[in-house]
Backbone as numpy.savetxt, mean C-alpha at the origin, in Angstrom:
# Nx Ny Nz CAx CAy CAz Cx Cy Cz
18.96 -2.70 -9.90 18.11 -1.69 -10.38 19.44 -0.34 -10.30
19.51 0.24 -11.40 20.20 1.41 -11.61 19.61 2.31 -11.19
19.87 3.41 -9.38 19.77 4.85 -9.28 20.55 5.28 -9.02
20.58 6.51 -8.90 21.77 7.45 -8.75 21.84 7.91 -7.03
22.81 7.92 -6.19 22.50 8.54 -5.10 23.49 10.28 -4.84
22.88 11.29 -4.51 23.09 12.36 -3.76 23.16 12.84 -2.56
24.50 13.19 -2.27 24.05 14.16 -1.04 22.55 15.39 -1.07
23.22 15.62 -0.01 21.70 16.64 0.16 22.37 17.70 -0.21
21.33 18.77 -0.27 22.30 19.95 -1.00 21.74 20.93 -0.35
22.66 22.79 -0.27 22.41 23.27 0.25 20.92 24.18 0.66
20.41 23.89 -0.30 18.96 23.80 -0.48 17.75 23.37 0.33
18.00 21.95 0.14 17.48 21.28 1.29 17.95 21.49 2.81
19.10 21.74 2.72 19.50 21.56 4.46 18.64 23.54 4.63
18.61 23.96 4.35 17.70 25.12 4.41 16.51 24.97 5.15
15.55 24.22 4.87 14.55 23.76 5.52 14.69 24.25 7.16
13.65 24.53 7.65 13.93 24.66 9.50 13.29 23.44 9.68
14.46 22.99 10.48 14.11 21.33 12.09 12.03 21.35 12.17
11.81 20.65 12.73 10.71 20.83 12.83 11.01 20.50 13.87
10.12 19.89 14.99 10.08 19.96 16.35 9.24 18.61 16.66
9.70 17.94 17.38 8.85 16.61 17.48 6.91 16.48 18.52
7.74 18.17 19.62 6.66 18.56 20.40 5.49 18.96 19.25
5.98 19.41 18.09 4.26 19.98 17.18 3.68 18.53 16.31
4.64 17.65 16.34 4.08 16.54 15.18 2.31 15.95 16.10
1.40 15.93 14.63 -0.02 15.54 14.96 -0.02 13.87 15.66
-0.87 13.76 16.53 -0.82 12.53 17.08 -0.89 11.28 15.79
-1.04 10.09 16.88 -1.14 9.03 15.89 -2.13 8.22 16.68
-3.50 8.10 15.78 -4.93 7.61 16.84 -4.53 6.15 16.12
-5.31 5.45 17.50 -5.74 4.22 17.31 -7.59 3.70 17.59
-7.79 2.75 16.09 -9.24 2.79 15.91 -9.21 1.01 16.24
-10.33 0.77 16.03 -11.16 -0.61 16.51 -11.70 -0.99 14.89
-11.26 -2.05 14.85 -11.66 -2.83 13.63 -13.11 -2.49 12.77
-14.00 -2.53 13.29 -15.53 -1.48 13.23 -15.29 -0.32 12.86
-14.31 0.76 13.44 -14.24 1.67 12.93 -15.03 2.66 11.74
-15.45 3.31 11.83 -16.30 4.66 10.51 -15.47 4.69 9.68
-15.16 4.27 8.25 -14.18 5.04 7.07 -13.76 6.42 7.76
-14.51 7.13 7.76 -14.32 8.61 7.23 -13.58 8.94 8.14
-13.83 8.33 9.96 -12.72 8.84 10.99 -11.83 8.52 10.69
-11.05 7.20 10.11 -9.63 7.07 9.55 -9.55 7.79 8.74
-10.37 8.10 7.84 -9.38 8.69 6.88 -9.30 10.70 7.49
-10.39 10.90 8.18 -9.79 11.82 8.46 -8.57 12.12 9.59
-7.96 11.10 10.05 -7.07 10.71 11.00 -5.77 10.45 10.34
-5.72 10.29 9.06 -5.02 10.18 7.65 -4.86 10.91 7.37
-5.76 12.41 7.38 -4.79 13.43 6.71 -4.06 14.48 7.29
-4.72 13.96 8.54 -3.99 14.90 9.81 -2.48 14.10 9.84
-2.32 13.15 10.57 -1.35 12.23 10.25 -0.46 11.27 9.61
-1.36 10.97 8.52 -1.06 10.28 8.10 -0.29 8.92 7.65
-0.59 7.98 9.20 -0.89 6.84 9.26 -1.57 6.97 10.64
-2.11 5.42 10.93 -3.37 5.76 12.18 -2.58 3.46 12.73
-3.22 3.61 14.24 -3.58 2.00 13.72 -4.77 1.62 14.58
-5.14 -0.41 13.48 -6.37 -0.26 13.69 -6.07 -1.38 14.68
-6.80 -1.62 16.14 -6.26 -2.81 16.65 -7.55 -4.51 16.19
-7.12 -5.03 16.12 -7.37 -6.27 16.16 -8.04 -6.43 14.37
-7.76 -6.20 13.95 -8.00 -6.22 12.51 -8.11 -7.17 11.93
-7.19 -8.25 12.18 -7.65 -9.56 11.40 -7.47 -10.50 12.60
-7.90 -11.59 12.68 -8.43 -12.48 13.83 -7.27 -13.62 13.66
-7.28 -14.10 15.07 -5.57 -15.19 15.52 -5.98 -16.15 14.30
-7.09 -17.02 14.48 -6.93 -17.65 13.53 -6.14 -18.01 12.06
-6.81 -16.57 11.65 -6.71 -16.32 10.25 -4.97 -16.22 10.50
-4.64 -15.24 11.11 -3.06 -14.59 11.29 -2.06 -16.49 10.71
-2.56 -17.52 11.81 -1.96 -18.74 11.21 -2.36 -19.17 10.40
-3.25 -19.13 10.06 -3.40 -19.62 7.93 -2.77 -19.44 7.16
-2.89 -18.28 7.83 -1.87 -17.58 6.82 -0.63 -17.55 6.77
0.25 -17.65 7.91 1.14 -18.08 7.95 1.37 -19.49 7.78
0.73 -20.40 8.21 1.09 -21.96 7.52 1.26 -21.70 5.74
0.40 -21.20 5.24 0.81 -20.80 3.86 1.60 -20.04 3.00
2.71 -19.05 4.09 3.43 -18.56 3.55 4.93 -18.86 3.97
4.54 -19.81 5.30 5.82 -20.04 5.71 7.03 -20.57 5.03
6.42 -21.65 3.89 7.44 -22.42 3.58 8.64 -22.30 1.87
7.79 -20.03 2.01 7.78 -19.49 1.05 9.27 -19.28 2.02
8.78 -18.27 2.74 9.61 -17.40 3.74 10.98 -18.18 3.69
10.82 -19.71 3.69 12.17 -20.34 4.20 13.05 -20.13 2.89
12.00 -19.97 1.62 13.05 -19.98 0.46 13.19 -19.73 0.17
12.86 -18.04 0.61 13.63 -16.90 -0.19 15.22 -16.41 0.01
15.86 -16.30 -0.91 17.01 -15.98 -1.08 17.51 -13.96 -0.49
18.51 -13.85 0.03 18.85 -12.70 0.82 19.23 -11.17 -0.74
18.34 -10.28 -0.33 18.04 -8.64 -0.80 19.55 -9.06 -1.20
20.08 -8.11 -2.76 21.32 -7.58 -3.12 21.08 -6.73 -2.58
22.31 -5.86 -1.87 22.02 -4.22 -1.73 22.11 -3.90 -0.50
21.50 -2.62 0.45 22.18 -2.18 1.32 20.17 -1.79 2.02
19.42 -2.35 0.93 17.49 -1.06 1.14 17.67 -2.05 2.41
17.02 -3.56 1.57 16.79 -4.28 3.23 18.27 -5.30 4.44
18.59 -5.20 5.22 18.84 -6.02 5.74 19.32 -7.26 5.58
20.52 -8.04 5.23 20.22 -10.00 5.02 19.15 -9.94 6.00
19.31 -9.85 6.82 17.96 -11.03 7.87 17.19 -10.56 7.71
16.30 -10.02 6.59 15.00 -10.17 5.83 14.68 -10.75 5.09
14.21 -11.92 4.83 12.86 -12.71 4.18 11.36 -12.39 3.64
11.20 -12.11 2.45 10.16 -11.79 1.97 9.89 -12.67 0.99
8.52 -12.49 0.62 7.71 -13.23 0.25 6.88 -12.37 -0.68
7.08 -12.21 -1.96 6.27 -10.66 -3.07 5.56 -11.66 -3.43
4.91 -11.16 -4.24 3.30 -11.84 -5.17 2.83 -12.59 -3.63
3.00 -12.09 -2.55 1.79 -12.91 -1.70 0.54 -13.06 -1.62
-0.43 -12.12 -2.68 -1.66 -12.30 -2.80 -1.54 -13.83 -3.62
-0.95 -14.53 -4.42 -1.00 -15.52 -4.97 -0.49 -16.16 -4.23
-0.16 -16.13 -3.33 0.12 -17.24 -2.25 -0.64 -17.78 -0.84
-1.11 -17.21 -0.93 -2.54 -17.72 0.21 -3.40 -16.63 -0.38
-4.71 -17.54 -0.29 -5.93 -16.77 -0.48 -6.37 -16.54 0.03
-5.92 -17.49 1.41 -6.92 -16.58 2.86 -6.76 -14.89 2.82
-5.24 -14.86 2.60 -4.23 -13.20 2.96 -4.45 -12.57 1.97
-5.37 -12.83 0.79 -5.84 -11.65 -0.30 -7.44 -11.78 0.32
-8.43 -12.53 0.65 -9.27 -12.58 1.09 -9.68 -11.64 2.36
-8.77 -11.62 3.71 -9.05 -11.42 4.72 -8.19 -10.31 5.30
-6.97 -9.99 4.23 -6.00 -9.37 5.03 -6.16 -7.79 3.46
-5.41 -8.76 2.80 -5.85 -7.52 1.41 -6.84 -6.31 1.35
-8.05 -7.78 1.17 -9.33 -7.39 0.83 -10.30 -6.66 2.17
-10.07 -6.76 2.82 -9.94 -6.04 4.65 -10.98 -4.86 4.61
-12.51 -5.14 4.79 -13.36 -3.79 4.31 -13.13 -2.84 5.03
-12.73 -2.43 5.48 -12.28 -1.07 6.41 -10.78 -0.52 5.57
-9.67 -1.33 5.43 -8.79 -0.47 3.81 -9.04 -0.40 3.33
-9.75 -1.41 2.39 -10.54 -0.88 0.99 -11.51 0.29 1.07
-12.78 0.58 2.12 -13.27 1.77 2.32 -12.24 3.01 1.87
-11.34 2.62 2.59 -10.45 4.28 2.94 -9.98 4.23 1.32
-9.38 2.87 1.68 -8.21 3.34 -0.38 -9.33 4.30 -1.52
-10.80 3.51 -0.91 -11.56 3.99 -2.52 -11.81 5.21 -2.40
-11.78 5.96 -0.86 -12.40 7.36 -0.86 -10.94 8.02 -1.46
-9.87 7.55 -1.02 -8.16 8.49 -1.33 -7.75 8.03 -2.56
-8.11 7.10 -3.31 -7.49 6.18 -4.55 -8.92 6.77 -6.06
-9.70 6.43 -5.69 -10.37 6.51 -6.89 -10.69 7.96 -7.57
-10.21 7.85 -8.62 -10.48 8.59 -9.85 -11.47 8.75 -10.97
-12.51 10.07 -10.33 -13.81 10.41 -10.96 -12.87 11.82 -11.51
-13.15 11.69 -13.53 -13.21 12.72 -14.19 -14.57 12.32 -15.23
-14.50 13.30 -16.11 -15.55 13.75 -17.51 -14.74 13.97 -18.44
-15.02 13.91 -19.85 -14.54 14.30 -20.91 -16.13 13.83 -21.52
-15.64 15.31 -22.92 -16.92 15.28 -24.04 -16.19 13.79 -25.17
-17.72 13.37 -25.63 -17.33 12.22 -26.21 -18.50 13.10 -27.78
-17.52 13.97 -28.56 -18.46 14.59 -29.43 -19.58 15.63 -28.79
-20.93 15.43 -28.83 -21.71 16.79 -27.68 -22.40 15.46 -26.61
-21.71 14.62 -26.25 -22.31 13.88 -25.67 -21.00 14.23 -24.05
-21.52 14.47 -22.35 -20.24 14.44 -21.45 -20.45 13.43 -21.35
-19.04 13.05 -20.77 -19.35 11.44 -20.57 -18.52 10.94 -18.67
-18.81 10.83 -18.10 -18.26 10.43 -16.46 -18.02 9.21 -16.69
-16.42 9.06 -15.71 -15.61 7.88 -15.45 -14.89 8.33 -14.63
-15.38 6.54 -13.62 -14.18 6.90 -12.25 -13.81 5.01 -12.57
-12.12 5.73 -12.08 -11.29 4.62 -12.70 -10.81 4.13 -10.91
-11.09 2.81 -10.81 -10.82 2.17 -9.12 -9.60 1.69 -8.70
-9.62 1.95 -7.40 -7.57 1.59 -7.35 -7.35 0.38 -7.35
-6.77 0.00 -7.78 -5.87 -1.21 -7.97 -4.44 -2.03 -6.92
-4.26 -3.36 -6.71 -3.53 -3.46 -5.79 -1.90 -3.01 -6.32
-1.09 -2.33 -5.23 0.09 -2.31 -5.90 1.13 -3.07 -5.45
1.54 -3.55 -4.44 1.82 -5.32 -4.56 1.28 -5.44 -3.19
1.67 -6.58 -3.00 1.72 -7.69 -1.70 2.82 -8.53 -1.40
3.34 -7.84 0.19 4.68 -8.35 0.03 4.72 -9.07 1.84
4.88 -10.05 1.98 5.43 -10.61 3.40 6.48 -10.58 3.79
7.00 -9.91 4.79 8.14 -9.77 6.00 8.35 -10.33 6.84
9.76 -10.97 6.74 9.94 -11.21 8.29 11.67 -11.71 8.68
11.77 -10.27 9.69 12.52 -9.86 9.81 13.59 -10.22 11.03
14.85 -10.82 10.99 14.90 -11.42 12.00 16.13 -10.74 12.41
16.96 -11.06 13.85 17.66 -10.39 14.59 18.91 -10.25 14.09
19.35 -9.19 14.95 20.68 -8.50 13.42 20.18 -7.79 12.73
18.84 -7.51 12.50 18.73 -6.75 11.46 18.86 -5.01 11.25
19.14 -4.34 10.87 19.82 -2.66 10.60 18.85 -1.86 10.19
18.34 -0.42 10.73 17.69 0.40 10.77 17.32 0.38 9.05
16.28 0.86 7.77 16.09 0.62 7.10 15.83 2.20 6.43
16.40 2.91 5.77 16.33 4.34 5.22 14.94 4.36 5.93
14.56 5.54 5.72 13.44 6.59 6.14 13.28 6.75 4.22
11.94 6.27 3.69 11.86 7.08 2.19 10.14 7.24 2.15
9.52 7.11 1.30 8.33 7.28 0.70 8.31 6.41 0.61
7.32 5.92 -0.14 6.71 4.34 -1.16 6.58 5.08 -2.27
5.88 6.39 -2.21 5.37 7.25 -3.49 6.37 7.71 -4.67
7.93 7.21 -4.19 8.34 7.06 -5.56 8.94 6.77 -6.41
8.12 5.09 -6.10 7.58 5.06 -7.41 6.98 5.64 -8.64
6.50 6.47 -7.75 5.43 7.06 -8.90 6.06 8.32 -9.04
6.93 8.64 -9.45 7.95 9.23 -9.62 7.06 10.99 -9.19
6.60 10.39 -7.89 5.83 12.52 -7.53 6.52 13.29 -6.97
5.58 14.74 -7.12 6.80 15.81 -6.46 5.80 16.06 -5.74
6.01 16.14 -4.35 5.13 16.54 -3.43 5.84 17.64 -3.31
4.71 18.95 -2.85 4.82 20.63 -2.71 4.61 20.65 -1.14
5.37 21.57 -0.22 4.76 21.46 1.04 3.12 22.05 1.55
2.39 21.25 2.39 1.19 22.01 1.98 1.04 21.99 4.26
-0.06 23.15 4.75 -0.24 22.95 5.62 -1.41 22.12 6.80
-2.78 21.43 5.01 -3.51 20.92 5.24 -3.85 20.51 4.51
-4.03 18.80 4.08 -4.18 17.97 3.35 -5.53 19.01 2.84
-5.27 18.71 1.20 -6.34 19.16 0.25 -7.15 18.03 -0.01
-8.20 18.68 -0.24 -9.28 17.73 -0.13 -9.73 16.74 -1.60
-9.19 17.02 -2.49 -9.03 16.48 -3.86 -8.55 14.93 -3.93
-7.82 14.77 -2.77 -7.01 13.19 -3.05 -6.50 13.14 -4.05
-5.69 14.05 -4.22 -4.61 13.95 -5.49 -3.02 13.77 -5.19
-3.03 14.42 -3.61 -1.30 14.20 -3.83 -1.21 12.52 -3.21
-1.39 12.13 -3.05 -1.07 10.91 -2.74 -1.85 9.60 -3.96
-0.58 8.27 -4.10 -1.13 7.18 -5.20 -1.08 6.09 -4.28
-0.44 6.10 -3.75 -1.17 4.55 -2.51 -1.28 4.64 -1.09
-1.50 3.57 -0.80 -1.83 3.40 0.89 -1.55 2.13 1.22
-0.58 2.26 2.57 -0.17 0.84 3.02 -0.76 0.65 4.49
-0.93 -0.98 4.26 -1.81 -1.72 5.05 -0.65 -2.98 5.99
-0.65 -2.57 6.39 0.68 -3.46 7.43 0.49 -4.36 8.97
-0.18 -6.10 8.62 -0.46 -6.41 9.69 0.58 -7.32 10.60
0.68 -7.36 11.93 0.73 -7.87 12.79 1.04 -9.43 12.69
1.75 -10.00 12.26 1.49 -11.86 11.85 2.35 -12.29 13.83
3.37 -11.19 14.12 3.85 -11.27 15.77 3.95 -10.59 16.22
4.19 -9.98 17.84 4.60 -8.98 17.98 5.55 -7.74 17.07
5.29 -6.79 16.94 5.95 -5.36 16.43 6.15 -4.63 17.18
7.48 -4.83 17.91 8.03 -3.71 18.78 9.37 -3.01 18.35
9.26 -2.30 19.54 10.46 -1.13 19.13 11.72 -2.15 19.28
11.48 -2.93 19.90 13.52 -3.78 20.00 13.53 -4.62 18.92
12.16 -5.66 18.63 12.44 -6.49 17.54 12.34 -5.55 15.98
11.84 -4.13 15.99 12.20 -3.60 14.23 10.59 -2.96 14.01
9.62 -2.97 15.30 8.79 -2.16 14.06 9.05 -1.06 13.24
7.58 -0.51 12.61 7.86 -0.01 11.28 8.17 1.17 12.27
9.24 2.51 11.87 8.70 3.14 12.43 8.66 5.02 11.01
8.12 5.56 11.36 7.17 6.81 10.94 7.05 8.00 11.06
7.00 9.20 10.30 7.22 10.64 10.60 5.72 10.77 10.32
5.13 10.91 11.31 3.70 11.24 11.65 3.58 13.22 11.06
3.14 13.18 9.82 2.89 14.78 9.60 3.95 14.57 7.94
4.58 13.94 7.88 5.49 13.78 6.77 5.22 13.89 5.59
3.50 13.65 5.01 2.68 13.06 4.04 2.19 14.81 3.56
2.73 15.64 4.69 2.61 17.04 4.14 3.84 18.11 3.48
5.21 17.04 3.91 6.12 17.69 3.22 6.13 17.96 1.85
6.83 19.02 1.43 8.09 19.00 0.16 8.87 17.64 -0.21
8.63 17.41 -1.57 9.85 16.28 -2.02 11.43 16.26 -1.03
11.71 17.44 -1.49 13.02 18.70 -0.87 13.46 18.39 0.38
12.03 17.95 1.76 12.56 18.45 2.66 13.21 16.68 2.96
14.37 16.80 3.85 14.69 15.59 4.12 14.30 14.80 4.97
14.11 13.32 5.55 13.26 13.12 6.60 14.26 13.45 7.87
13.68 13.36 9.00 14.36 13.75 10.22 14.36 12.78 11.18
15.37 11.64 11.36 15.43 10.44 11.60 14.47 10.45 13.89
14.88 11.82 14.22 14.66 12.13 15.39 13.33 12.55 15.72
12.59 12.39 14.64 11.29 12.67 14.63 10.06 11.21 14.40
10.77 10.46 14.12 10.11 8.98 13.83 9.75 8.28 14.91
8.71 7.92 14.94 8.10 6.49 16.13 7.70 5.01 15.22
7.66 4.68 16.84 7.70 3.23 16.00 5.70 2.88 16.40
5.27 1.93 15.20 3.81 1.86 15.11 3.86 0.14 15.60
4.48 0.29 17.41 4.31 -1.04 17.27 2.76 -1.91 17.67
2.81 -3.28 17.68 1.50 -3.73 16.82 1.27 -5.42 17.80
-0.19 -5.85 18.14 0.07 -6.88 18.74 -0.40 -7.52 17.70
-0.65 -9.43 17.60 -0.37 -9.80 16.27 -2.06 -9.64 15.99
-2.21 -9.25 14.47 -3.82 -9.42 14.27 -3.61 -7.52 14.28
-3.49 -6.64 14.78 -3.40 -4.82 14.66 -3.02 -4.46 13.15
-3.08 -3.72 12.54 -2.87 -3.20 11.78 -2.47 -1.98 11.77
-1.26 -1.45 10.52 -0.57 0.49 10.84 -1.49 0.58 9.60
-2.21 1.56 8.91 -2.36 2.10 7.80 -1.89 3.40 7.66
-1.00 3.50 6.34 -0.16 5.13 6.07 -0.50 5.94 4.54
0.14 6.40 4.38 -0.47 7.25 2.91 0.77 6.83 2.90
0.73 6.44 1.28 2.57 6.39 1.13 3.40 7.67 0.63
2.90 8.70 0.89 3.54 9.78 1.18 4.38 10.63 2.23
4.43 9.04 3.19 5.10 9.69 4.58 6.54 8.60 4.94
7.16 9.42 5.02 8.54 9.08 5.45 8.67 7.46 6.57
9.13 6.44 6.11 8.52 4.86 7.33 9.76 4.66 6.87
9.75 3.16 7.30 10.93 2.63 7.48 11.82 1.65 8.42
11.42 0.21 8.31 11.55 -0.76 9.02 12.54 -0.63 10.03
12.59 -0.86 11.01 13.80 -0.61 11.83 14.68 -2.18 12.80
15.46 -1.65 13.76 16.35 -2.77 13.78 16.14 -3.35 14.69
16.58 -5.06 14.44 16.03 -6.02 15.67 17.14 -6.45 16.14
16.41 -5.53 17.48 18.33 -5.47 18.61 17.95 -6.75 19.27
16.96 -8.20 19.09 16.64 -9.28 19.80 17.75 -10.14 19.48
17.65 -11.02 20.26 18.63 -12.56 19.69 17.78 -13.37 19.22
16.30 -13.88 19.54 15.68 -14.99 19.56 14.23 -14.27 18.64
13.78 -13.05 18.42 11.97 -12.57 17.78 12.29 -12.54 15.91
11.61 -12.93 15.69 11.19 -12.54 14.46 10.38 -11.78 14.43
9.89 -10.49 13.49 8.79 -9.78 13.48 8.31 -10.54 12.02
7.45 -10.52 11.70 6.56 -11.07 11.25 5.34 -9.87 10.46
5.87 -9.65 9.72 4.56 -8.56 8.74 3.82 -9.05 7.85
2.23 -8.26 7.66 1.76 -8.91 6.15 1.96 -7.80 5.55
2.13 -7.72 4.53 1.83 -5.40 3.81 1.22 -6.04 2.67
0.46 -4.47 2.57 0.34 -4.30 1.02 0.06 -3.02 0.46
0.14 -2.44 -0.65 -0.36 -0.80 -1.26 -1.48 -1.17 -1.81
-2.18 -0.29 -1.93 -3.18 -0.11 -3.26 -2.69 1.05 -4.05
-3.08 1.48 -5.05 -2.80 2.18 -6.06 -3.76 2.76 -7.09
-3.71 4.02 -7.53 -5.15 4.36 -7.94 -4.78 3.45 -9.54
-6.22 3.34 -10.09 -6.12 2.27 -11.57 -5.69 2.81 -12.73
-5.51 3.82 -12.30 -4.29 4.49 -13.90 -2.78 4.33 -13.59
-2.59 3.76 -13.06 -0.61 3.88 -12.73 -0.36 2.63 -12.94
0.66 2.68 -13.09 1.42 1.29 -13.31 1.89 0.81 -11.83
1.73 -0.54 -11.26 1.49 -0.85 -10.98 2.73 -1.23 -10.21
3.44 -1.06 -9.04 5.05 -1.13 -8.30 5.51 -2.73 -8.95
3.98 -3.69 -8.30 4.45 -4.62 -8.15 3.97 -4.98 -9.76
4.40 -6.36 -11.28 3.42 -6.84 -11.80 3.12 -7.02 -11.65
1.11 -7.08 -11.43 0.53 -8.41 -10.68 0.20 -9.78 -12.24
0.51 -8.85 -13.26 0.03 -9.85 -14.14 0.74 -10.86 -14.79
2.18 -10.38 -14.52 3.43 -11.50 -14.81 3.91 -12.22 -12.36
4.19 -11.10 -11.69 4.00 -11.68 -10.28 3.60 -13.05 -10.18
1.85 -13.36 -10.66 1.36 -14.13 -10.54 0.32 -14.77 -11.59
1.17 -16.54 -11.32 0.86 -16.94 -12.49 -0.86 -17.29 -12.93
-0.55 -17.28 -14.05 -2.46 -17.18 -14.64 -3.75 -18.35 -14.03
-2.80 -19.45 -13.76 -3.54 -20.50 -13.62 -4.00 -20.52 -12.15
-2.98 -19.75 -11.25 -3.55 -19.34 -10.22 -4.24 -18.49 -10.03
-4.20 -17.10 -10.64 -5.65 -16.39 -11.17 -7.07 -16.86 -11.06
-6.97 -17.64 -12.01 -8.02 -18.79 -12.28 -8.81 -18.83 -11.75
-7.56 -19.08 -10.59 -8.96 -20.01 -9.66 -9.08 -18.75 -8.10
-8.88 -17.47 -8.37 -9.18 -16.78 -7.53 -11.09 -16.54 -7.69
-11.15 -15.80 -6.94 -13.07 -15.25 -6.92 -12.56 -13.92 -7.63
-13.65 -13.27 -8.85 -13.20 -12.62 -9.35 -13.09 -11.22 -8.82
-14.21 -10.87 -8.06 -13.29 -9.84 -6.94 -12.00 -9.62 -6.71
-11.55 -10.42 -6.79 -9.67 -10.33 -6.55 -9.13 -10.31 -7.61
-9.15 -10.96 -8.99 -9.46 -10.62 -9.48 -9.04 -9.60 -10.39
-10.60 -8.69 -10.34 -10.40 -6.83 -10.26 -9.68 -6.50 -9.52
-9.73 -6.85 -7.86 -8.45 -6.23 -7.27 -7.24 -5.95 -8.03
-7.01 -7.01 -8.20 -5.44 -7.09 -8.88 -5.60 -6.03 -10.86
-6.28 -5.56 -10.91 -6.49 -5.05 -12.31 -6.87 -5.34 -12.79
-7.20 -7.02 -13.12 -8.08 -7.41 -14.61 -9.33 -6.89 -14.26
-9.60 -5.54 -14.36 -10.94 -4.70 -15.28 -10.10 -3.24 -15.90
-10.86 -2.77 -16.70 -11.06 -1.73 -17.16 -10.86 -1.10 -16.44
-10.12 -0.08 -16.51 -9.90 1.24 -15.52 -10.87 2.47 -16.69
-11.93 2.97 -16.09 -12.33 3.52 -17.16 -11.80 5.47 -17.27
-11.59 5.79 -18.69 -13.01 5.50 -19.27 -12.51 3.78 -20.24
-11.03 3.82 -20.36 -10.80 2.43 -21.13 -9.85 2.40 -21.48
-8.99 2.14 -19.69 -8.13 1.76 -19.95 -7.25 0.60 -19.39
-6.82 -0.17 -20.10 -6.01 -1.56 -19.99 -6.77 -2.96 -20.68
-7.58 -1.92 -21.88 -7.89 -3.01 -22.23 -7.15 -4.01 -23.28
-7.65 -5.60 -23.90 -7.23 -6.17 -24.19 -7.94 -6.73 -25.53
-7.50 -6.80 -26.60 -8.44 -6.50 -27.96 -9.84 -5.96 -27.77
-9.48 -4.57 -27.22 -10.51 -3.52 -27.24 -11.55 -4.42 -26.42
-11.14 -4.89 -25.36 -12.82 -5.75 -23.95 -11.64 -5.25 -22.89
-12.42 -5.46 -21.82 -12.32 -5.97 -20.71 -10.90 -6.96 -20.13
-10.17 -6.70 -19.31 -8.69 -7.52 -19.50 -9.34 -8.76 -18.59
-10.04 -9.24 -18.38 -10.35 -10.31 -17.79 -11.04 -11.76 -19.07
-11.00 -10.88 -20.21 -10.83 -11.68 -20.81 -9.86 -12.90 -21.32
-9.26 -12.29 -20.92 -8.01 -13.38 -21.02 -7.98 -14.40 -20.07
-8.79 -14.64 -19.51 -9.06 -14.88 -17.79 -9.91 -16.09 -18.27
-10.91 -15.49 -18.66 -12.15 -16.06 -19.32 -12.60 -15.77 -20.77
-12.50 -16.56 -21.44 -13.52 -15.85 -23.32 -13.89 -15.49 -23.18
-14.97 -16.56 -22.41 -16.93 -16.13 -22.70 -17.18 -15.12 -22.45
-16.54 -14.04 -21.57 -16.49 -12.30 -21.98 -16.68 -11.51 -22.71
-16.05 -12.71 -23.67 -15.48 -11.73 -24.23 -16.52 -10.46 -25.72
-16.84 -9.57 -25.80 -17.58 -8.64 -26.40 -18.41 -8.62 -25.19
-18.64 -8.94 -24.38 -19.98 -8.81 -23.34 -19.91 -7.41 -22.73
-21.12 -7.14 -22.71 -20.97 -5.19 -22.54 -21.16 -5.00 -21.13
-21.90 -6.05 -20.15 -21.62 -5.78 -19.03 -19.88 -5.87 -18.04
-19.12 -5.94 -19.24 -18.18 -5.78 -18.74 -17.16 -4.12 -19.01
-17.99 -3.46 -19.43 -18.41 -1.89 -20.10 -18.88 -1.05 -19.34
-18.48 0.05 -18.83 -19.84 1.16 -18.20 -20.86 1.09 -19.00
-21.79 2.06 -18.71 -22.39 2.48 -19.36 -22.36 3.90 -19.66
-22.26 4.25 -21.02 -21.91 5.74 -21.46 -23.03 6.48 -21.21
-24.22 6.07 -21.12 -25.64 6.59 -21.05 -25.31 7.46 -19.20
-24.56 6.90 -18.37 -25.07 6.79 -16.96 -24.28 7.77 -16.54
-24.74 8.60 -16.01 -24.09 9.91 -15.30 -23.35 9.20 -13.87
-21.95 9.21 -13.90 -21.00 8.72 -12.71 -19.92 9.89 -12.23
-21.13 10.49 -11.21 -20.62 11.75 -10.66 -19.52 11.15 -9.35
């Protein structure tokens, strides 16, 4: 992966440092919380916790499905992930239970729908056409972080989509600022000692030019089944596992806008024979669905035709041009 690293510039150093006491609070919600309350909290802080988002028995089943893949992983080349970190990428295709109960979690998906849905309109002759592009899966990864792992550098996951954030005091109402939302479920206790994700509350409002301040980071400590939800414009990173015998197990995913390229290419990452066994709503979540008005087509048809040829030329795969979708 070819990237260029440069040092902090004089302009970037000119930013007035932010004091920890000025950071917004990080709220904690129950799994049945009103999505509107979670959305409000994310606008203010950029991240929040959700208690008991996933049942313990579900976690055990997901771990059983993924453990062989964890053990088979190889060491990451480079220093972005510690050598003690093992990953299971394309997690949605390796654990059907994870796909349904973690990635498709109702609270998470409701929040993603609000932040990441794009609604627009355009002229087709004299007809005004409204179109809605729904969110899609950006990536799904299981992380196993062992003793001795070091701090991951603080970063924004939005960088994959070439974002150019400007400094703002208040989160904009149009939701154009963010390209993704992350969802991290603890499979085992996540503590400051074993490497809980650290992030900077309020950093989703920062300019791209403002470098992260490590001293502002807080740890998203979680019990098994708890979740941490975060906007992709937040500075965050995995932390050092300072224990001698604890694994930090994390099931994570990001959703993104339906018209953006996926960070993890779902069409290649998940074999077709695996996708064919998935429920339709999970296939569509992965991107096997038109992004209105007509993005992602295959042979001028809904992309699900590659999974089910009987859908060819089925009008139900398209939106109704006469329907006003405000």
